[in-house]
Amino acid sequence: MLLHGSISTPPSSIRLLKSQTYNTKLKLRVAAASASQIPAAVAENKLKFSISNEELESRGFLLKQSMEGLNLDQLNSVFVAVGFPRRDTEKIRVALENTDTLLWIEYSKTQKPVAFARATGDGVFNAIIWDVVVDPSFQGIGLGKAIMERLLEELLLKGITNIALYSEPRVLGFYRPLGFAADPDGIRGMVYSRKQNQKRK
Amino acid sequence: MLTNAVVAPPSLCSGHNSQLSNQLLFPYKLNYGLEGARRKQKVSPLKAGFWDSIRSGFLKNNATQVIEPPSTLPEEEEPLPQEIVLVERTQPDGTLEQVIFSSGGDVDVYDLQALCDKVGWPRRPLSKVAAALKNSYMVATLHSIRKSPEREGNDQKELIGMARATSDHAFNATIWDVLVDPGYQGQGLGKALVEQLIRALLQRDIGNITLFADSQVVDFYRNLGFEPDPEGIKGMFWYPRY
């Protein structure tokens, strides 16, 4: 029996199989979500990914879940292209090696990363999402959303329901439809500032 | 004085105790000498300033001494001692009490649970708590050690504060679960705890130190050098409980 609750019937037997393995994952997700106020529809995974893995693949976008095959210089270029300061590649390597969950999309034609996101945390209670980027040439087609949806699902499957991030003001509208809320109950994100401390009177 | 830096909900002991927010006001102001000292600092702004702040906080109590770290640290970073005596005071009955900061991360989960009980945070499965601690980049603690002349060699050691940080070991760290035993609040210990944690993180070259603060403690962290919404950057949570 399909617990998916999906509206359309999967067209091929292969897809049916994939849906069935998904169901056991579903139960974990519902259990993980039960304690919080995640909307029932989301908890029961009635909302599928906005773009399926197959659809992504058919358009040449390959989803990756590990650092393997990820060229860090190319990743760094994507970071720089979206406006991050250029960071030392080896430091990026250390950061990724100490990141529990990461996802990236490789464009098969160029074999280069075009989207990326990662989440750090204690693996049990909290996770913070960092470095969400989509190459400017590939923005606006749903890659960022695709990565975020899958990253969230992976965290939920691990039982982590306290998921946070820091959003620049211009992309608050990107995160809100994904389920993120700013300053819930007056909780503020704060950052330590050394410069500020040196200037303070 | 100090509640949790955390989120909705705090992770190790879920939920937070709003009663604690009323105890934010310190009996003494604790941020002098900090600015002047910091202007001279290149690498670690907290070095000289931190000790000045603790010293000025305790000048009124003659029975209390502040212990400096054993060596004068040079401008370039030496590895920080893992244990630092923050407070030393002698009780009238001759008992010596020390409050010790440690970044060694040696926390007994039962002791932590007892501490969380004291501040009123709901309990969490101990195995999960243990895993969360193990997966944290740094776990800082405050312990009270009582040495009595009669009980020679039998010191009483009690966990009275904790804070931890998760990190990618390179760029970012996030501080969670800051708590101080209510019986020890109001003495500047929470401030010392967080300052030492920051100091240790900076020493490991983690440049971006972040946290999420309940509205009642935003000012507390502001005074420690944290800025809310820098450049308009907002903290967001996925379907928060509140």
Short mmCIF file of C-alpha atoms in Angstrom, two decimals:
data_model
loop_
_atom_site.label_atom_id
_atom_site.label_comp_id
_atom_site.label_asym_id
_atom_site.label_seq_id
_atom_site.Cartn_x
_atom_site.Cartn_y
_atom_site.Cartn_z
CA MET A 1 0.00 0.00 0.00
CA LEU A 2 1.29 3.39 -0.90
CA LEU A 3 1.49 5.75 2.04
CA HIS A 4 2.80 8.41 -0.23
CA GLY A 5 -0.52 9.99 -0.84
CA SER A 6 0.74 11.23 -4.15
CA ILE A 7 -1.82 12.32 -6.64
CA SER A 8 -0.42 10.95 -9.85
CA THR A 9 0.19 7.26 -10.54
CA PRO A 10 3.82 6.55 -11.22
CA PRO A 11 4.04 5.61 -14.91
CA SER A 12 6.68 2.89 -14.73
CA SER A 13 7.32 -0.12 -12.54
CA ILE A 14 10.70 1.27 -11.58
CA ARG A 15 9.14 4.40 -10.17
CA LEU A 16 6.64 2.32 -8.23
CA LEU A 17 9.52 0.49 -6.60
CA LYS A 18 11.19 3.73 -5.63
CA SER A 19 7.98 4.96 -4.05
CA GLN A 20 7.72 1.85 -1.94
CA THR A 21 11.16 2.16 -0.44
CA TYR A 22 10.26 5.74 0.22
CA ASN A 23 7.42 4.64 2.47
CA THR A 24 9.62 3.26 5.22
CA LYS A 25 11.55 6.50 5.17
CA LEU A 26 8.23 8.28 5.43
CA LYS A 27 7.40 6.59 8.72
CA LEU A 28 10.69 7.79 10.17
CA ARG A 29 9.98 11.27 8.98
CA VAL A 30 6.53 11.34 10.47
CA ALA A 31 7.89 10.08 13.74
CA ALA A 32 10.59 12.69 13.71
CA ALA A 33 8.14 15.42 12.92
CA SER A 34 5.41 14.39 15.28
CA ALA A 35 6.68 16.38 18.23
CA SER A 36 6.70 19.71 16.43
CA GLN A 37 4.20 21.77 14.56
CA ILE A 38 5.30 20.79 11.09
CA PRO A 39 2.16 20.93 8.98
CA ALA A 40 0.59 17.53 8.62
CA ALA A 41 0.81 17.63 4.85
CA VAL A 42 4.54 18.16 5.03
CA ALA A 43 5.00 15.58 7.74
CA GLU A 44 3.13 12.97 5.76
CA ASN A 45 5.14 13.90 2.69
CA LYS A 46 2.03 14.69 0.72
CA LEU A 47 4.13 17.35 -0.93
CA LYS A 48 6.60 15.73 -3.28
CA PHE A 49 9.78 17.36 -4.38
CA SER A 50 8.96 20.22 -6.71
CA ILE A 51 11.25 18.62 -9.29
CA SER A 52 11.82 14.87 -9.17
CA ASN A 53 15.21 13.24 -9.32
CA GLU A 54 14.33 11.83 -12.72
CA GLU A 55 13.38 15.19 -14.08
CA LEU A 56 16.61 16.69 -12.86
CA GLU A 57 18.60 13.89 -14.37
CA SER A 58 16.84 14.15 -17.69
CA ARG A 59 17.90 17.78 -17.88
CA GLY A 60 21.51 16.91 -17.16
CA PHE A 61 21.59 17.70 -13.45
CA LEU A 62 23.10 14.99 -11.26
CA LEU A 63 22.42 15.00 -7.52
CA LYS A 64 25.37 14.20 -5.30
CA GLN A 65 25.42 13.55 -1.58
CA SER A 66 29.12 13.39 -0.77
CA MET A 67 32.34 15.27 -1.39
CA GLU A 68 33.47 12.59 -3.79
CA GLY A 69 34.05 14.04 -7.21
CA LEU A 70 33.52 17.59 -6.05
CA ASN A 71 36.19 19.92 -7.38
CA LEU A 72 36.68 22.44 -4.60
CA ASP A 73 38.23 25.08 -6.82
CA GLN A 74 35.17 24.94 -9.04
CA LEU A 75 32.93 25.09 -5.98
CA ASN A 76 34.91 28.08 -4.78
CA SER A 77 34.26 29.77 -8.11
CA VAL A 78 30.54 29.32 -7.64
CA PHE A 79 30.83 30.84 -4.16
CA VAL A 80 32.68 33.81 -5.58
CA ALA A 81 30.22 34.15 -8.46
CA VAL A 82 27.35 34.64 -6.01
CA GLY A 83 29.31 37.14 -3.95
CA PHE A 84 30.98 35.19 -1.17
CA PRO A 85 34.55 36.20 -0.37
CA ARG A 86 37.06 33.82 -1.91
CA ARG A 87 38.12 31.38 0.77
CA ASP A 88 41.13 29.13 0.98
CA THR A 89 40.39 25.87 -0.84
CA GLU A 90 42.04 23.73 1.78
CA LYS A 91 40.00 25.38 4.49
CA ILE A 92 36.90 24.61 2.45
CA ARG A 93 38.03 21.01 2.35
CA VAL A 94 38.31 20.93 6.15
CA ALA A 95 34.89 22.51 6.48
CA LEU A 96 33.27 19.98 4.17
CA GLU A 97 35.03 17.07 5.82
CA ASN A 98 33.51 18.21 9.10
CA THR A 99 30.06 18.69 7.70
CA ASP A 100 27.55 15.92 8.35
CA THR A 101 25.19 16.59 5.50
CA LEU A 102 25.88 18.08 2.12
CA LEU A 103 24.28 18.07 -1.29
CA TRP A 104 25.39 19.36 -4.63
CA ILE A 105 24.29 19.24 -8.22
CA GLU A 106 26.68 18.51 -11.06
CA TYR A 107 25.88 19.69 -14.55
CA SER A 108 26.67 16.66 -16.68
CA LYS A 109 27.68 18.62 -19.78
CA THR A 110 30.46 20.48 -17.98
CA GLN A 111 30.90 18.11 -15.06
CA LYS A 112 31.01 21.16 -12.81
CA PRO A 113 29.09 21.88 -9.63
CA VAL A 114 26.23 24.32 -10.21
CA ALA A 115 24.42 24.15 -6.89
CA PHE A 116 25.44 23.36 -3.34
CA ALA A 117 24.26 23.38 0.25
CA ARG A 118 25.46 21.86 3.50
CA ALA A 119 24.36 21.51 7.12
CA THR A 120 26.43 21.26 10.29
CA GLY A 121 25.25 20.43 13.77
CA ASP A 122 25.37 17.90 16.56
CA GLY A 123 23.72 15.20 14.52
CA VAL A 124 20.91 14.74 17.03
CA PHE A 125 19.09 17.93 17.93
CA ASN A 126 20.27 20.90 15.86
CA ALA A 127 21.38 21.63 12.35
CA ILE A 128 22.42 24.85 10.67
CA ILE A 129 22.40 25.18 6.92
CA TRP A 130 25.29 27.06 5.30
CA ASP A 131 26.63 27.97 1.88
CA VAL A 132 23.46 27.59 -0.14
CA VAL A 133 24.49 28.60 -3.65
CA VAL A 134 23.37 28.23 -7.25
CA ASP A 135 25.63 29.30 -10.09
CA PRO A 136 24.14 32.54 -11.46
CA SER A 137 23.92 31.02 -14.94
CA PHE A 138 21.67 28.30 -13.55
CA GLN A 139 19.49 30.31 -11.22
CA GLY A 140 15.76 30.58 -11.61
CA ILE A 141 15.09 27.04 -12.77
CA GLY A 142 14.47 25.41 -9.41
CA LEU A 143 17.89 24.00 -8.55
CA GLY A 144 18.15 25.86 -5.25
CA LYS A 145 14.74 24.66 -4.20
CA ALA A 146 15.58 21.11 -5.28
CA ILE A 147 18.70 21.08 -3.13
CA MET A 148 16.99 22.61 -0.11
CA GLU A 149 14.07 20.17 -0.25
CA ARG A 150 16.41 17.22 -0.31
CA LEU A 151 18.69 18.63 2.37
CA LEU A 152 15.71 19.15 4.65
CA GLU A 153 14.49 15.65 4.02
CA GLU A 154 17.87 14.18 4.87
CA LEU A 155 17.97 16.10 8.14
CA LEU A 156 14.47 15.03 9.04
CA LEU A 157 15.31 11.43 8.28
CA LYS A 158 18.14 11.73 10.80
CA GLY A 159 15.60 12.87 13.35
CA ILE A 160 16.83 16.44 13.44
CA THR A 161 13.92 18.82 13.62
CA ASN A 162 15.63 21.96 14.88
CA ILE A 163 16.89 23.31 11.58
CA ALA A 164 18.13 26.87 11.27
CA LEU A 165 19.99 29.12 8.89
CA TYR A 166 21.09 32.73 8.42
CA SER A 167 19.49 34.40 5.46
CA GLU A 168 20.55 37.54 3.65
CA PRO A 169 17.62 39.93 3.43
CA ARG A 170 17.22 39.55 -0.34
CA VAL A 171 16.60 35.78 -0.14
CA LEU A 172 14.15 35.63 2.75
CA GLY A 173 11.50 35.03 0.10
CA PHE A 174 13.38 31.99 -1.12
CA TYR A 175 13.41 30.33 2.29
CA ARG A 176 9.90 31.20 3.42
CA PRO A 177 8.04 28.94 0.97
CA LEU A 178 10.37 26.14 2.02
CA GLY A 179 9.00 26.43 5.55
CA PHE A 180 11.44 28.79 7.22
CA ALA A 181 10.35 31.59 9.52
CA ALA A 182 12.47 34.51 10.67
CA ASP A 183 12.83 35.43 14.35
CA PRO A 184 10.21 32.99 15.67
CA ASP A 185 8.97 34.19 19.05
CA GLY A 186 11.53 36.96 19.02
CA ILE A 187 14.56 34.69 18.79
CA ARG A 188 17.35 36.59 17.05
CA GLY A 189 20.28 35.32 15.10
CA MET A 190 23.45 36.95 16.41
CA VAL A 191 27.01 37.04 15.14
CA TYR A 192 30.17 37.80 17.09
CA SER A 193 31.93 40.84 15.77
CA ARG A 194 35.60 41.39 16.52
CA LYS A 195 35.78 44.68 14.67
CA GLN A 196 32.90 46.01 16.69
CA ASN A 197 34.61 45.03 19.91
CA GLN A 198 37.82 46.80 19.00
CA LYS A 199 35.98 49.99 18.21
CA ARG A 200 33.59 49.96 21.13
CA LYS A 201 33.90 52.74 23.69
CA MET B 1 21.43 35.59 34.84
CA LEU B 2 22.04 33.67 31.81
CA THR B 3 19.67 31.43 30.05
CA ASN B 4 20.20 29.60 26.88
CA ALA B 5 21.57 31.02 23.71
CA VAL B 6 19.41 28.62 21.98
CA VAL B 7 16.78 28.18 19.76
CA ALA B 8 13.41 26.87 19.66
CA PRO B 9 13.80 24.64 21.57
CA PRO B 10 17.17 24.42 23.30
CA SER B 11 18.62 21.16 22.30
CA LEU B 12 20.02 19.32 25.28
CA CYS B 13 17.28 20.30 27.65
CA SER B 14 14.34 21.21 25.55
CA GLY B 15 12.25 24.23 26.30
CA HIS B 16 13.58 27.20 28.17
CA ASN B 17 12.88 28.79 31.48
CA SER B 18 11.60 32.29 31.19
CA GLN B 19 12.07 32.86 34.90
CA LEU B 20 15.77 33.06 34.34
CA SER B 21 15.41 36.07 32.11
CA ASN B 22 14.64 38.24 35.13
CA GLN B 23 17.99 37.47 36.59
CA LEU B 24 19.86 39.06 33.75
CA LEU B 25 20.78 42.15 35.69
CA PHE B 26 24.23 41.89 37.18
CA PRO B 27 25.03 43.35 40.55
CA TYR B 28 28.07 44.94 38.97
CA LYS B 29 28.76 46.12 35.47
CA LEU B 30 31.30 43.88 33.93
CA ASN B 31 32.64 45.36 30.74
CA TYR B 32 35.35 47.78 31.67
CA GLY B 33 38.85 47.68 30.66
CA LEU B 34 37.59 45.54 27.86
CA GLU B 35 37.53 48.22 25.23
CA GLY B 36 40.86 49.81 26.03
CA ALA B 37 42.57 46.48 26.22
CA ARG B 38 40.99 45.31 23.03
CA ARG B 39 42.21 48.22 21.02
CA LYS B 40 45.73 47.05 21.62
CA GLN B 41 44.98 43.51 20.70
CA LYS B 42 45.60 42.22 17.25
CA VAL B 43 44.82 38.57 17.53
CA SER B 44 42.77 37.86 20.60
CA PRO B 45 40.67 40.77 21.80
CA LEU B 46 39.57 38.93 24.87
CA LYS B 47 42.88 38.36 26.58
CA ALA B 48 43.59 41.31 28.84
CA GLY B 49 40.03 42.57 28.79
CA PHE B 50 38.52 39.40 30.14
CA TRP B 51 40.59 39.39 33.32
CA ASP B 52 39.91 43.06 33.90
CA SER B 53 36.23 42.38 33.65
CA ILE B 54 36.31 39.56 36.15
CA ARG B 55 38.52 41.50 38.55
CA SER B 56 36.31 44.57 38.56
CA GLY B 57 33.29 42.40 39.11
CA PHE B 58 34.67 41.02 42.30
CA LEU B 59 36.40 43.96 43.91
CA LYS B 60 33.60 44.47 46.37
CA ASN B 61 33.97 41.11 48.02
CA ASN B 62 37.15 40.93 50.05
CA ALA B 63 36.90 37.22 50.59
CA THR B 64 37.04 36.63 46.88
CA GLN B 65 40.17 36.51 44.85
CA VAL B 66 40.55 36.32 41.13
CA ILE B 67 43.19 34.01 39.84
CA GLU B 68 45.19 34.94 36.78
CA PRO B 69 46.32 32.28 34.35
CA PRO B 70 49.79 31.03 35.34
CA SER B 71 51.81 32.71 32.58
CA THR B 72 51.58 36.06 30.89
CA LEU B 73 50.44 35.13 27.44
CA PRO B 74 52.38 36.75 24.61
CA GLU B 75 50.64 38.62 21.82
CA GLU B 76 50.93 35.59 19.56
CA GLU B 77 48.66 32.79 20.61
CA GLU B 78 49.91 30.16 22.97
CA PRO B 79 47.63 27.19 23.45
CA LEU B 80 45.08 28.19 26.05
CA PRO B 81 45.14 26.21 29.30
CA GLN B 82 42.21 23.86 29.24
CA GLU B 83 41.29 24.69 32.81
CA ILE B 84 41.09 28.18 34.19
CA VAL B 85 40.26 29.14 37.75
CA LEU B 86 37.76 31.96 37.47
CA VAL B 87 36.95 32.53 41.09
CA GLU B 88 38.53 31.52 44.35
CA ARG B 89 36.97 32.33 47.66
CA THR B 90 37.37 31.18 51.21
CA GLN B 91 34.30 30.58 53.30
CA PRO B 92 34.23 31.56 56.98
CA ASP B 93 34.53 27.90 57.93
CA GLY B 94 37.79 27.61 56.04
CA THR B 95 36.38 25.84 53.03
CA LEU B 96 38.02 26.94 49.82
CA GLU B 97 35.73 27.19 46.80
CA GLN B 98 36.98 27.51 43.28
CA VAL B 99 34.97 27.97 40.13
CA ILE B 100 36.81 26.41 37.26
CA PHE B 101 36.24 26.87 33.56
CA SER B 102 37.19 24.00 31.30
CA SER B 103 36.98 23.52 27.56
CA GLY B 104 37.94 19.90 27.85
CA GLY B 105 34.37 18.81 27.41
CA ASP B 106 34.28 16.24 30.15
CA VAL B 107 30.61 16.25 31.08
CA ASP B 108 28.77 13.56 32.93
CA VAL B 109 25.34 13.39 31.31
CA TYR B 110 23.69 12.72 34.65
CA ASP B 111 25.30 15.82 36.11
CA LEU B 112 24.10 17.76 33.10
CA GLN B 113 20.61 16.41 33.50
CA ALA B 114 20.61 17.52 37.15
CA LEU B 115 21.72 20.97 36.05
CA CYS B 116 19.04 21.16 33.39
CA ASP B 117 16.50 20.14 36.02
CA LYS B 118 17.67 23.03 38.20
CA VAL B 119 17.09 25.59 35.48
CA GLY B 120 13.78 24.00 34.62
CA TRP B 121 14.49 22.59 31.21
CA PRO B 122 12.57 19.43 30.22
CA ARG B 123 14.55 16.22 30.06
CA ARG B 124 15.89 14.64 26.92
CA PRO B 125 16.94 11.04 26.28
CA LEU B 126 20.39 10.66 27.82
CA SER B 127 21.78 8.71 24.89
CA LYS B 128 20.87 11.57 22.57
CA VAL B 129 22.38 14.07 24.96
CA ALA B 130 25.58 12.05 25.06
CA ALA B 131 25.68 11.88 21.26
CA ALA B 132 25.04 15.62 20.93
CA LEU B 133 27.91 16.36 23.31
CA LYS B 134 30.20 13.97 21.48
CA ASN B 135 29.35 15.61 18.16
CA SER B 136 29.94 19.09 19.47
CA TYR B 137 33.15 20.84 18.48
CA MET B 138 33.63 22.28 21.91
CA VAL B 139 31.96 21.74 25.25
CA ALA B 140 32.77 24.25 27.95
CA THR B 141 31.94 23.75 31.59
CA LEU B 142 31.95 25.53 34.90
CA HIS B 143 32.60 23.42 37.95
CA SER B 144 32.57 24.40 41.58
CA ILE B 145 35.27 22.70 43.61
CA ARG B 146 35.02 22.82 47.37
CA LYS B 147 38.07 21.89 49.41
CA SER B 148 37.57 21.49 53.10
CA PRO B 149 40.49 21.35 55.53
CA GLU B 150 38.83 18.41 57.29
CA ARG B 151 38.04 16.35 54.23
CA GLU B 152 41.61 16.34 53.06
CA GLY B 153 41.87 15.11 49.50
CA ASN B 154 38.12 14.72 49.19
CA ASP B 155 37.05 17.67 47.13
CA GLN B 156 33.44 18.28 46.28
CA LYS B 157 33.05 18.89 42.58
CA GLU B 158 29.81 20.10 41.06
CA LEU B 159 28.82 21.02 37.53
CA ILE B 160 27.39 24.52 37.70
CA GLY B 161 27.48 25.71 34.11
CA MET B 162 27.82 24.59 30.54
CA ALA B 163 27.91 25.90 27.02
CA ARG B 164 28.73 24.12 23.81
CA ALA B 165 29.45 24.93 20.22
CA THR B 166 29.03 23.00 16.99
CA SER B 167 31.32 23.84 14.09
CA ASP B 168 32.72 22.82 10.73
CA HIS B 169 36.21 23.23 12.20
CA ALA B 170 37.08 25.88 9.65
CA PHE B 171 34.67 28.76 9.20
CA ASN B 172 31.58 28.72 11.37
CA ALA B 173 30.67 27.86 14.93
CA THR B 174 27.28 28.08 16.61
CA ILE B 175 26.87 28.28 20.37
CA TRP B 176 24.03 26.32 21.98
CA ASP B 177 22.70 25.51 25.41
CA VAL B 178 24.26 28.11 27.64
CA LEU B 179 23.21 27.49 31.21
CA VAL B 180 24.31 28.37 34.74
CA ASP B 181 23.07 26.90 38.00
CA PRO B 182 20.54 29.37 39.44
CA GLY B 183 22.45 29.32 42.72
CA TYR B 184 25.49 30.71 40.93
CA GLN B 185 23.78 33.19 38.66
CA GLY B 186 24.23 36.91 38.98
CA GLN B 187 27.99 36.67 39.50
CA GLY B 188 29.25 37.11 35.99
CA LEU B 189 29.91 33.41 35.52
CA GLY B 190 27.72 33.01 32.45
CA LYS B 191 29.51 35.91 30.89
CA ALA B 192 32.86 34.36 31.73
CA LEU B 193 31.73 31.03 30.35
CA VAL B 194 30.73 32.49 27.01
CA GLU B 195 33.78 34.74 26.81
CA GLN B 196 36.12 31.85 27.38
CA LEU B 197 34.29 29.76 24.84
CA ILE B 198 34.63 32.56 22.28
CA ARG B 199 38.27 32.94 23.13
CA ALA B 200 38.90 29.24 22.57
CA LEU B 201 37.05 29.31 19.27
CA LEU B 202 38.94 32.34 18.03
CA GLN B 203 42.18 30.73 19.00
CA ARG B 204 41.28 27.83 16.74
CA ASP B 205 40.76 30.36 13.98
CA ILE B 206 37.01 29.92 13.70
CA GLY B 207 36.13 33.33 12.38
CA ASN B 208 32.33 33.21 12.31
CA ILE B 209 30.82 32.65 15.75
CA THR B 210 27.04 32.66 15.82
CA LEU B 211 24.15 31.89 18.11
CA PHE B 212 20.40 32.28 18.41
CA ALA B 213 19.26 34.27 21.40
CA ASP B 214 15.87 34.37 23.07
CA SER B 215 14.59 37.93 23.12
CA GLN B 216 15.34 38.29 26.86
CA VAL B 217 19.02 37.58 26.41
CA VAL B 218 19.76 39.53 23.24
CA ASP B 219 21.23 42.38 25.29
CA PHE B 220 23.33 40.00 27.31
CA TYR B 221 25.00 38.76 24.16
CA ARG B 222 25.24 42.25 22.71
CA ASN B 223 27.38 43.14 25.68
CA LEU B 224 29.58 40.19 24.89
CA GLY B 225 30.19 41.39 21.36
CA PHE B 226 27.39 39.77 19.41
CA GLU B 227 25.34 41.72 16.93
CA PRO B 228 21.77 40.78 16.01
CA ASP B 229 20.91 40.70 12.30
CA PRO B 230 24.24 42.01 11.03
CA GLU B 231 23.69 43.66 7.66
CA GLY B 232 20.08 42.58 7.87
CA ILE B 233 20.92 38.90 7.90
CA LYS B 234 18.08 37.09 9.69
CA GLY B 235 18.06 33.88 11.66
CA MET B 236 15.37 31.55 10.31
CA PHE B 237 13.96 28.30 11.62
CA TRP B 238 12.18 25.51 9.84
CA TYR B 239 8.60 25.23 11.16
CA PRO B 240 9.54 26.38 14.68
CA ARG B 241 7.51 25.17 17.62
CA TYR B 242 6.57 28.67 18.68
#
